[in-house]
Amino acid sequence: MRFGRFLLLLALAAVVAVVSLAASWLTRPLALAAETAEVSIEPGRTPREIADAWVKAGVQTSPLLLYQWFRWSGRDRQIKAGSYEIGAGTTPIRLLDKMVRGDETLAAVRFHEGWTFRQIRAELARAESLKPSTASLSDGEVMTALGAGGISPEGRFHPDTYLYSKGSSDLAVLKRAYRAMERRLGEAWQERDPATPLQSAEEALTLASIVEKETGTAADRGRVAGVFVNRLRLGMPL
């Protein structure tokens, strides 16, 4: 009987020791091979593959420990695809929280007002960690891929700063900029002066592009636009 109790106490002590070690590991910052570690998680990757990826990226711990933590937490299937970066001080708990929240590392690309499509494409080619899926396409093929075949790309992309997950495609960024311009153009057309001689939103965009090319400063655009509007009222084409 005493021997049985001894074995029970020994087993309980072992459990307490394991729990204590696990708690200590979960709350202790992970050692990194460099200042940061970065991993891109593709859709469909398993928790084991994700754990292996972090270790290969420089997280100095056992991939089996990470994998078992993901599983034990009950949130292993909640990990979201995306690009993640961690630095010093990141514990296993915070690492998993980051992936479950989808707290991705984002990069940015900016399209400036007045840029030609050639300048926009050049900026996309320089952008950090952006897949060049349109690099081999002509301008016309890019517009077709955007669902706007036969439309000139000039003036079709809203100037703004666009955030994206590292590993995203340049076409995805272009789609956002194209749709943003479509929305802005639609809103502007709805708010147009009823007396305008312009017949469509397309004409308004064409006029805006012409005015932009004809003026050196934003302050001159109203005057130059007025000249073109007067020509339209006289029946002169853009």
PDB file of C-alpha atoms in Angstrom:
ATOM      1  CA  MET A   1       0.000   0.000   0.000  1.00  0.00           C
ATOM      2  CA  ARG A   2       2.776   2.382   0.951  1.00  0.00           C
ATOM      3  CA  PHE A   3       4.618   1.466  -2.230  1.00  0.00           C
ATOM      4  CA  GLY A   4       1.499   2.209  -4.298  1.00  0.00           C
ATOM      5  CA  ARG A   5       1.154   5.602  -2.633  1.00  0.00           C
ATOM      6  CA  PHE A   6       4.802   6.282  -3.321  1.00  0.00           C
ATOM      7  CA  LEU A   7       4.313   5.502  -7.019  1.00  0.00           C
ATOM      8  CA  LEU A   8       1.274   7.793  -7.108  1.00  0.00           C
ATOM      9  CA  LEU A   9       3.198  10.643  -5.514  1.00  0.00           C
ATOM     10  CA  LEU A  10       6.063  10.024  -7.893  1.00  0.00           C
ATOM     11  CA  ALA A  11       3.701  10.178 -10.855  1.00  0.00           C
ATOM     12  CA  LEU A  12       2.103  13.401  -9.559  1.00  0.00           C
ATOM     13  CA  ALA A  13       5.519  14.945  -9.061  1.00  0.00           C
ATOM     14  CA  ALA A  14       6.445  14.031 -12.623  1.00  0.00           C
ATOM     15  CA  VAL A  15       3.249  15.623 -13.940  1.00  0.00           C
ATOM     16  CA  VAL A  16       3.877  18.790 -11.936  1.00  0.00           C
ATOM     17  CA  ALA A  17       7.437  18.938 -13.241  1.00  0.00           C
ATOM     18  CA  VAL A  18       6.290  18.522 -16.862  1.00  0.00           C
ATOM     19  CA  VAL A  19       3.589  21.177 -16.455  1.00  0.00           C
ATOM     20  CA  SER A  20       6.098  23.516 -14.838  1.00  0.00           C
ATOM     21  CA  LEU A  21       8.594  23.010 -17.660  1.00  0.00           C
ATOM     22  CA  ALA A  22       5.894  23.517 -20.295  1.00  0.00           C
ATOM     23  CA  ALA A  23       4.701  26.734 -18.633  1.00  0.00           C
ATOM     24  CA  SER A  24       8.269  27.996 -18.438  1.00  0.00           C
ATOM     25  CA  TRP A  25       8.906  27.233 -22.140  1.00  0.00           C
ATOM     26  CA  LEU A  26       5.639  28.842 -23.268  1.00  0.00           C
ATOM     27  CA  THR A  27       6.360  32.111 -21.476  1.00  0.00           C
ATOM     28  CA  ARG A  28      10.089  32.332 -22.243  1.00  0.00           C
ATOM     29  CA  PRO A  29      11.160  34.345 -25.342  1.00  0.00           C
ATOM     30  CA  LEU A  30      12.213  32.163 -28.233  1.00  0.00           C
ATOM     31  CA  ALA A  31      15.886  32.347 -29.179  1.00  0.00           C
ATOM     32  CA  LEU A  32      16.474  33.600 -32.739  1.00  0.00           C
ATOM     33  CA  ALA A  33      19.428  33.042 -35.061  1.00  0.00           C
ATOM     34  CA  ALA A  34      19.140  36.683 -36.229  1.00  0.00           C
ATOM     35  CA  GLU A  35      17.367  39.852 -35.095  1.00  0.00           C
ATOM     36  CA  THR A  36      14.126  38.689 -36.690  1.00  0.00           C
ATOM     37  CA  ALA A  37      12.601  35.568 -38.219  1.00  0.00           C
ATOM     38  CA  GLU A  38      10.096  35.690 -41.054  1.00  0.00           C
ATOM     39  CA  VAL A  39       7.795  33.017 -42.462  1.00  0.00           C
ATOM     40  CA  SER A  40       5.207  33.080 -45.261  1.00  0.00           C
ATOM     41  CA  ILE A  41       2.385  30.616 -44.635  1.00  0.00           C
ATOM     42  CA  GLU A  42       0.628  29.448 -47.768  1.00  0.00           C
ATOM     43  CA  PRO A  43      -3.010  28.293 -47.594  1.00  0.00           C
ATOM     44  CA  GLY A  44      -3.246  24.594 -46.815  1.00  0.00           C
ATOM     45  CA  ARG A  45       0.030  24.254 -44.899  1.00  0.00           C
ATOM     46  CA  THR A  46      -0.234  21.905 -41.931  1.00  0.00           C
ATOM     47  CA  PRO A  47       0.645  22.886 -38.338  1.00  0.00           C
ATOM     48  CA  ARG A  48       3.678  20.556 -38.513  1.00  0.00           C
ATOM     49  CA  GLU A  49       4.912  22.264 -41.702  1.00  0.00           C
ATOM     50  CA  ILE A  50       4.400  25.675 -40.084  1.00  0.00           C
ATOM     51  CA  ALA A  51       6.435  24.647 -37.027  1.00  0.00           C
ATOM     52  CA  ASP A  52       9.213  23.336 -39.285  1.00  0.00           C
ATOM     53  CA  ALA A  53       9.162  26.589 -41.292  1.00  0.00           C
ATOM     54  CA  TRP A  54       9.720  28.718 -38.181  1.00  0.00           C
ATOM     55  CA  VAL A  55      12.698  26.626 -37.110  1.00  0.00           C
ATOM     56  CA  LYS A  56      14.185  26.814 -40.619  1.00  0.00           C
ATOM     57  CA  ALA A  57      13.666  30.599 -40.517  1.00  0.00           C
ATOM     58  CA  GLY A  58      15.861  30.880 -37.425  1.00  0.00           C
ATOM     59  CA  VAL A  59      13.699  30.114 -34.383  1.00  0.00           C
ATOM     60  CA  GLN A  60      16.026  28.075 -32.218  1.00  0.00           C
ATOM     61  CA  THR A  61      13.773  25.503 -30.650  1.00  0.00           C
ATOM     62  CA  SER A  62      12.509  22.021 -31.406  1.00  0.00           C
ATOM     63  CA  PRO A  63      10.010  21.923 -34.289  1.00  0.00           C
ATOM     64  CA  LEU A  64       8.289  19.061 -32.444  1.00  0.00           C
ATOM     65  CA  LEU A  65       7.790  21.277 -29.379  1.00  0.00           C
ATOM     66  CA  LEU A  66       6.274  24.039 -31.515  1.00  0.00           C
ATOM     67  CA  TYR A  67       4.040  21.579 -33.327  1.00  0.00           C
ATOM     68  CA  GLN A  68       2.828  19.992 -30.095  1.00  0.00           C
ATOM     69  CA  TRP A  69       2.113  23.456 -28.658  1.00  0.00           C
ATOM     70  CA  PHE A  70       0.030  24.364 -31.701  1.00  0.00           C
ATOM     71  CA  ARG A  71      -1.948  21.138 -31.336  1.00  0.00           C
ATOM     72  CA  TRP A  72      -2.273  21.253 -27.536  1.00  0.00           C
ATOM     73  CA  SER A  73      -3.604  24.820 -27.680  1.00  0.00           C
ATOM     74  CA  GLY A  74      -6.594  23.669 -29.731  1.00  0.00           C
ATOM     75  CA  ARG A  75      -6.022  26.568 -32.126  1.00  0.00           C
ATOM     76  CA  ASP A  76      -3.782  24.890 -34.678  1.00  0.00           C
ATOM     77  CA  ARG A  77      -6.543  24.957 -37.306  1.00  0.00           C
ATOM     78  CA  GLN A  78      -7.160  28.672 -36.701  1.00  0.00           C
ATOM     79  CA  ILE A  79      -3.733  29.715 -37.984  1.00  0.00           C
ATOM     80  CA  LYS A  80      -4.207  32.061 -40.944  1.00  0.00           C
ATOM     81  CA  ALA A  81      -2.188  32.150 -44.132  1.00  0.00           C
ATOM     82  CA  GLY A  82       0.020  35.213 -44.552  1.00  0.00           C
ATOM     83  CA  SER A  83       3.458  36.695 -43.976  1.00  0.00           C
ATOM     84  CA  TYR A  84       4.667  36.909 -40.392  1.00  0.00           C
ATOM     85  CA  GLU A  85       7.746  38.360 -38.741  1.00  0.00           C
ATOM     86  CA  ILE A  86       8.843  38.055 -35.109  1.00  0.00           C
ATOM     87  CA  GLY A  87      11.646  39.671 -33.159  1.00  0.00           C
ATOM     88  CA  ALA A  88      13.340  39.370 -29.802  1.00  0.00           C
ATOM     89  CA  GLY A  89      10.971  38.818 -26.891  1.00  0.00           C
ATOM     90  CA  THR A  90       8.445  36.714 -28.801  1.00  0.00           C
ATOM     91  CA  THR A  91       7.245  33.749 -26.736  1.00  0.00           C
ATOM     92  CA  PRO A  92       5.590  30.616 -28.141  1.00  0.00           C
ATOM     93  CA  ILE A  93       2.269  31.953 -26.845  1.00  0.00           C
ATOM     94  CA  ARG A  94       2.689  35.276 -28.665  1.00  0.00           C
ATOM     95  CA  LEU A  95       3.840  33.528 -31.830  1.00  0.00           C
ATOM     96  CA  LEU A  96       0.673  31.441 -32.007  1.00  0.00           C
ATOM     97  CA  ASP A  97      -1.521  34.433 -31.090  1.00  0.00           C
ATOM     98  CA  LYS A  98       0.025  36.405 -33.951  1.00  0.00           C
ATOM     99  CA  MET A  99      -0.766  33.706 -36.516  1.00  0.00           C
ATOM    100  CA  VAL A 100      -4.284  33.087 -35.202  1.00  0.00           C
ATOM    101  CA  ARG A 101      -5.074  36.828 -35.336  1.00  0.00           C
ATOM    102  CA  GLY A 102      -3.626  37.073 -38.830  1.00  0.00           C
ATOM    103  CA  ASP A 103      -1.315  39.843 -37.608  1.00  0.00           C
ATOM    104  CA  GLU A 104       0.710  39.914 -40.813  1.00  0.00           C
ATOM    105  CA  THR A 105       3.825  41.800 -41.764  1.00  0.00           C
ATOM    106  CA  LEU A 106       2.773  44.240 -44.474  1.00  0.00           C
ATOM    107  CA  ALA A 107       4.727  46.126 -47.114  1.00  0.00           C
ATOM    108  CA  ALA A 108       3.561  49.189 -49.046  1.00  0.00           C
ATOM    109  CA  VAL A 109       3.716  50.594 -52.553  1.00  0.00           C
ATOM    110  CA  ARG A 110       2.674  54.121 -53.530  1.00  0.00           C
ATOM    111  CA  PHE A 111       1.274  55.389 -56.830  1.00  0.00           C
ATOM    112  CA  HIS A 112       1.685  59.143 -57.207  1.00  0.00           C
ATOM    113  CA  GLU A 113      -0.784  61.473 -58.834  1.00  0.00           C
ATOM    114  CA  GLY A 114      -0.047  62.056 -62.503  1.00  0.00           C
ATOM    115  CA  TRP A 115       1.947  58.878 -62.980  1.00  0.00           C
ATOM    116  CA  THR A 116       1.763  57.065 -66.309  1.00  0.00           C
ATOM    117  CA  PHE A 117       1.026  53.354 -66.400  1.00  0.00           C
ATOM    118  CA  ARG A 118       4.661  52.792 -67.286  1.00  0.00           C
ATOM    119  CA  GLN A 119       5.724  54.486 -64.049  1.00  0.00           C
ATOM    120  CA  ILE A 120       3.188  52.442 -62.062  1.00  0.00           C
ATOM    121  CA  ARG A 121       4.513  49.183 -63.516  1.00  0.00           C
ATOM    122  CA  ALA A 122       8.090  50.223 -62.784  1.00  0.00           C
ATOM    123  CA  GLU A 123       7.168  50.946 -59.161  1.00  0.00           C
ATOM    124  CA  LEU A 124       5.503  47.542 -58.828  1.00  0.00           C
ATOM    125  CA  ALA A 125       8.650  45.895 -60.200  1.00  0.00           C
ATOM    126  CA  ARG A 126      10.690  47.622 -57.480  1.00  0.00           C
ATOM    127  CA  ALA A 127       8.251  46.841 -54.663  1.00  0.00           C
ATOM    128  CA  GLU A 128       9.471  44.669 -51.809  1.00  0.00           C
ATOM    129  CA  SER A 129       8.421  40.998 -51.815  1.00  0.00           C
ATOM    130  CA  LEU A 130       5.731  41.470 -54.480  1.00  0.00           C
ATOM    131  CA  LYS A 131       5.298  38.625 -56.974  1.00  0.00           C
ATOM    132  CA  PRO A 132       5.838  39.990 -60.532  1.00  0.00           C
ATOM    133  CA  SER A 133       2.940  38.055 -62.081  1.00  0.00           C
ATOM    134  CA  THR A 134       2.414  40.718 -64.785  1.00  0.00           C
ATOM    135  CA  ALA A 135       6.101  41.153 -65.707  1.00  0.00           C
ATOM    136  CA  SER A 136       5.775  39.242 -68.992  1.00  0.00           C
ATOM    137  CA  LEU A 137       2.414  40.782 -69.959  1.00  0.00           C
ATOM    138  CA  SER A 138       1.814  43.717 -72.279  1.00  0.00           C
ATOM    139  CA  ASP A 139      -0.231  46.666 -71.053  1.00  0.00           C
ATOM    140  CA  GLY A 140      -3.227  45.336 -72.973  1.00  0.00           C
ATOM    141  CA  GLU A 141      -2.847  41.880 -71.452  1.00  0.00           C
ATOM    142  CA  VAL A 142      -2.676  43.388 -67.979  1.00  0.00           C
ATOM    143  CA  MET A 143      -5.945  45.241 -68.569  1.00  0.00           C
ATOM    144  CA  THR A 144      -7.535  42.031 -69.851  1.00  0.00           C
ATOM    145  CA  ALA A 145      -6.405  40.242 -66.684  1.00  0.00           C
ATOM    146  CA  LEU A 146      -8.119  43.016 -64.716  1.00  0.00           C
ATOM    147  CA  GLY A 147     -11.358  42.414 -66.616  1.00  0.00           C
ATOM    148  CA  ALA A 148     -10.966  45.668 -68.563  1.00  0.00           C
ATOM    149  CA  GLY A 149      -9.814  44.401 -71.950  1.00  0.00           C
ATOM    150  CA  GLY A 150      -9.690  47.023 -74.671  1.00  0.00           C
ATOM    151  CA  ILE A 151      -9.486  49.917 -72.191  1.00  0.00           C
ATOM    152  CA  SER A 152      -6.442  52.162 -72.071  1.00  0.00           C
ATOM    153  CA  PRO A 153      -4.619  51.845 -68.724  1.00  0.00           C
ATOM    154  CA  GLU A 154      -3.736  55.541 -68.518  1.00  0.00           C
ATOM    155  CA  GLY A 155      -5.550  57.268 -65.664  1.00  0.00           C
ATOM    156  CA  ARG A 156      -7.254  54.052 -64.571  1.00  0.00           C
ATOM    157  CA  PHE A 157      -5.396  53.523 -61.270  1.00  0.00           C
ATOM    158  CA  HIS A 158      -6.112  55.596 -58.207  1.00  0.00           C
ATOM    159  CA  PRO A 159      -3.020  57.325 -56.764  1.00  0.00           C
ATOM    160  CA  ASP A 160      -2.630  56.137 -53.186  1.00  0.00           C
ATOM    161  CA  THR A 161      -0.530  54.004 -50.848  1.00  0.00           C
ATOM    162  CA  TYR A 162      -1.435  50.315 -50.973  1.00  0.00           C
ATOM    163  CA  LEU A 163      -0.509  47.877 -48.212  1.00  0.00           C
ATOM    164  CA  TYR A 164      -0.050  44.235 -49.111  1.00  0.00           C
ATOM    165  CA  SER A 165       1.105  40.987 -47.571  1.00  0.00           C
ATOM    166  CA  LYS A 166       4.591  39.965 -48.591  1.00  0.00           C
ATOM    167  CA  GLY A 167       4.287  37.395 -51.346  1.00  0.00           C
ATOM    168  CA  SER A 168       1.136  38.941 -52.839  1.00  0.00           C
ATOM    169  CA  SER A 169       1.003  39.417 -56.608  1.00  0.00           C
ATOM    170  CA  ASP A 170       1.377  42.772 -58.354  1.00  0.00           C
ATOM    171  CA  LEU A 171      -1.894  42.034 -60.177  1.00  0.00           C
ATOM    172  CA  ALA A 172      -3.740  41.971 -56.837  1.00  0.00           C
ATOM    173  CA  VAL A 173      -2.424  45.467 -56.041  1.00  0.00           C
ATOM    174  CA  LEU A 174      -3.385  46.717 -59.502  1.00  0.00           C
ATOM    175  CA  LYS A 175      -6.913  45.342 -59.063  1.00  0.00           C
ATOM    176  CA  ARG A 176      -7.330  47.326 -55.862  1.00  0.00           C
ATOM    177  CA  ALA A 177      -6.039  50.517 -57.483  1.00  0.00           C
ATOM    178  CA  TYR A 178      -8.269  49.974 -60.543  1.00  0.00           C
ATOM    179  CA  ARG A 179     -11.386  49.361 -58.456  1.00  0.00           C
ATOM    180  CA  ALA A 180     -10.578  52.369 -56.264  1.00  0.00           C
ATOM    181  CA  MET A 181     -10.442  54.584 -59.359  1.00  0.00           C
ATOM    182  CA  GLU A 182     -13.702  53.113 -60.661  1.00  0.00           C
ATOM    183  CA  ARG A 183     -15.390  53.982 -57.356  1.00  0.00           C
ATOM    184  CA  ARG A 184     -13.947  57.493 -57.260  1.00  0.00           C
ATOM    185  CA  LEU A 185     -14.920  58.114 -60.856  1.00  0.00           C
ATOM    186  CA  GLY A 186     -18.466  56.888 -60.220  1.00  0.00           C
ATOM    187  CA  GLU A 187     -18.809  59.112 -57.154  1.00  0.00           C
ATOM    188  CA  ALA A 188     -17.463  62.150 -59.006  1.00  0.00           C
ATOM    189  CA  TRP A 189     -19.846  61.562 -61.923  1.00  0.00           C
ATOM    190  CA  GLN A 190     -22.836  61.358 -59.577  1.00  0.00           C
ATOM    191  CA  GLU A 191     -21.851  64.715 -58.066  1.00  0.00           C
ATOM    192  CA  ARG A 192     -21.206  66.458 -61.415  1.00  0.00           C
ATOM    193  CA  ASP A 193     -22.601  69.858 -62.311  1.00  0.00           C
ATOM    194  CA  PRO A 194     -25.837  69.277 -64.293  1.00  0.00           C
ATOM    195  CA  ALA A 195     -24.685  71.948 -66.751  1.00  0.00           C
ATOM    196  CA  THR A 196     -21.523  70.069 -67.702  1.00  0.00           C
ATOM    197  CA  PRO A 197     -21.185  69.321 -71.415  1.00  0.00           C
ATOM    198  CA  LEU A 198     -19.494  66.009 -70.631  1.00  0.00           C
ATOM    199  CA  GLN A 199     -21.590  63.047 -71.733  1.00  0.00           C
ATOM    200  CA  SER A 200     -20.144  60.258 -69.590  1.00  0.00           C
ATOM    201  CA  ALA A 201     -17.797  59.367 -66.777  1.00  0.00           C
ATOM    202  CA  GLU A 202     -15.343  58.176 -69.423  1.00  0.00           C
ATOM    203  CA  GLU A 203     -15.243  61.658 -70.952  1.00  0.00           C
ATOM    204  CA  ALA A 204     -14.691  63.124 -67.484  1.00  0.00           C
ATOM    205  CA  LEU A 205     -11.707  60.819 -66.964  1.00  0.00           C
ATOM    206  CA  THR A 206     -10.320  61.696 -70.394  1.00  0.00           C
ATOM    207  CA  LEU A 207     -10.646  65.412 -69.644  1.00  0.00           C
ATOM    208  CA  ALA A 208      -8.946  64.968 -66.257  1.00  0.00           C
ATOM    209  CA  SER A 209      -6.017  63.176 -67.928  1.00  0.00           C
ATOM    210  CA  ILE A 210      -5.666  65.909 -70.539  1.00  0.00           C
ATOM    211  CA  VAL A 211      -5.769  68.673 -67.935  1.00  0.00           C
ATOM    212  CA  GLU A 212      -3.166  66.874 -65.838  1.00  0.00           C
ATOM    213  CA  LYS A 213      -0.788  66.667 -68.798  1.00  0.00           C
ATOM    214  CA  GLU A 214      -1.379  70.294 -69.808  1.00  0.00           C
ATOM    215  CA  THR A 215      -0.695  71.805 -66.389  1.00  0.00           C
ATOM    216  CA  GLY A 216       2.449  72.025 -64.342  1.00  0.00           C
ATOM    217  CA  THR A 217       0.783  72.825 -61.012  1.00  0.00           C
ATOM    218  CA  ALA A 218      -2.482  71.859 -59.351  1.00  0.00           C
ATOM    219  CA  ALA A 219      -3.429  75.529 -59.011  1.00  0.00           C
ATOM    220  CA  ASP A 220      -3.722  75.865 -62.805  1.00  0.00           C
ATOM    221  CA  ARG A 221      -6.023  72.893 -63.331  1.00  0.00           C
ATOM    222  CA  GLY A 222      -9.296  74.715 -62.740  1.00  0.00           C
ATOM    223  CA  ARG A 223      -8.451  77.361 -65.341  1.00  0.00           C
ATOM    224  CA  VAL A 224      -7.246  74.850 -67.932  1.00  0.00           C
ATOM    225  CA  ALA A 225     -10.269  72.612 -67.342  1.00  0.00           C
ATOM    226  CA  GLY A 226     -12.524  75.627 -67.900  1.00  0.00           C
ATOM    227  CA  VAL A 227     -10.912  76.216 -71.299  1.00  0.00           C
ATOM    228  CA  PHE A 228     -11.616  72.646 -72.392  1.00  0.00           C
ATOM    229  CA  VAL A 229     -15.177  72.742 -71.049  1.00  0.00           C
ATOM    230  CA  ASN A 230     -15.852  75.889 -73.083  1.00  0.00           C
ATOM    231  CA  ARG A 231     -14.527  74.117 -76.184  1.00  0.00           C
ATOM    232  CA  LEU A 232     -16.886  71.218 -75.540  1.00  0.00           C
ATOM    233  CA  ARG A 233     -19.821  73.627 -75.289  1.00  0.00           C
ATOM    234  CA  LEU A 234     -18.867  74.908 -78.727  1.00  0.00           C
ATOM    235  CA  GLY A 235     -18.948  71.371 -80.060  1.00  0.00           C
ATOM    236  CA  MET A 236     -15.200  70.919 -80.285  1.00  0.00           C
ATOM    237  CA  PRO A 237     -13.960  67.380 -79.462  1.00  0.00           C
ATOM    238  CA  LEU A 238     -11.536  66.655 -76.614  1.00  0.00           C
TER     239      LEU A 238
END
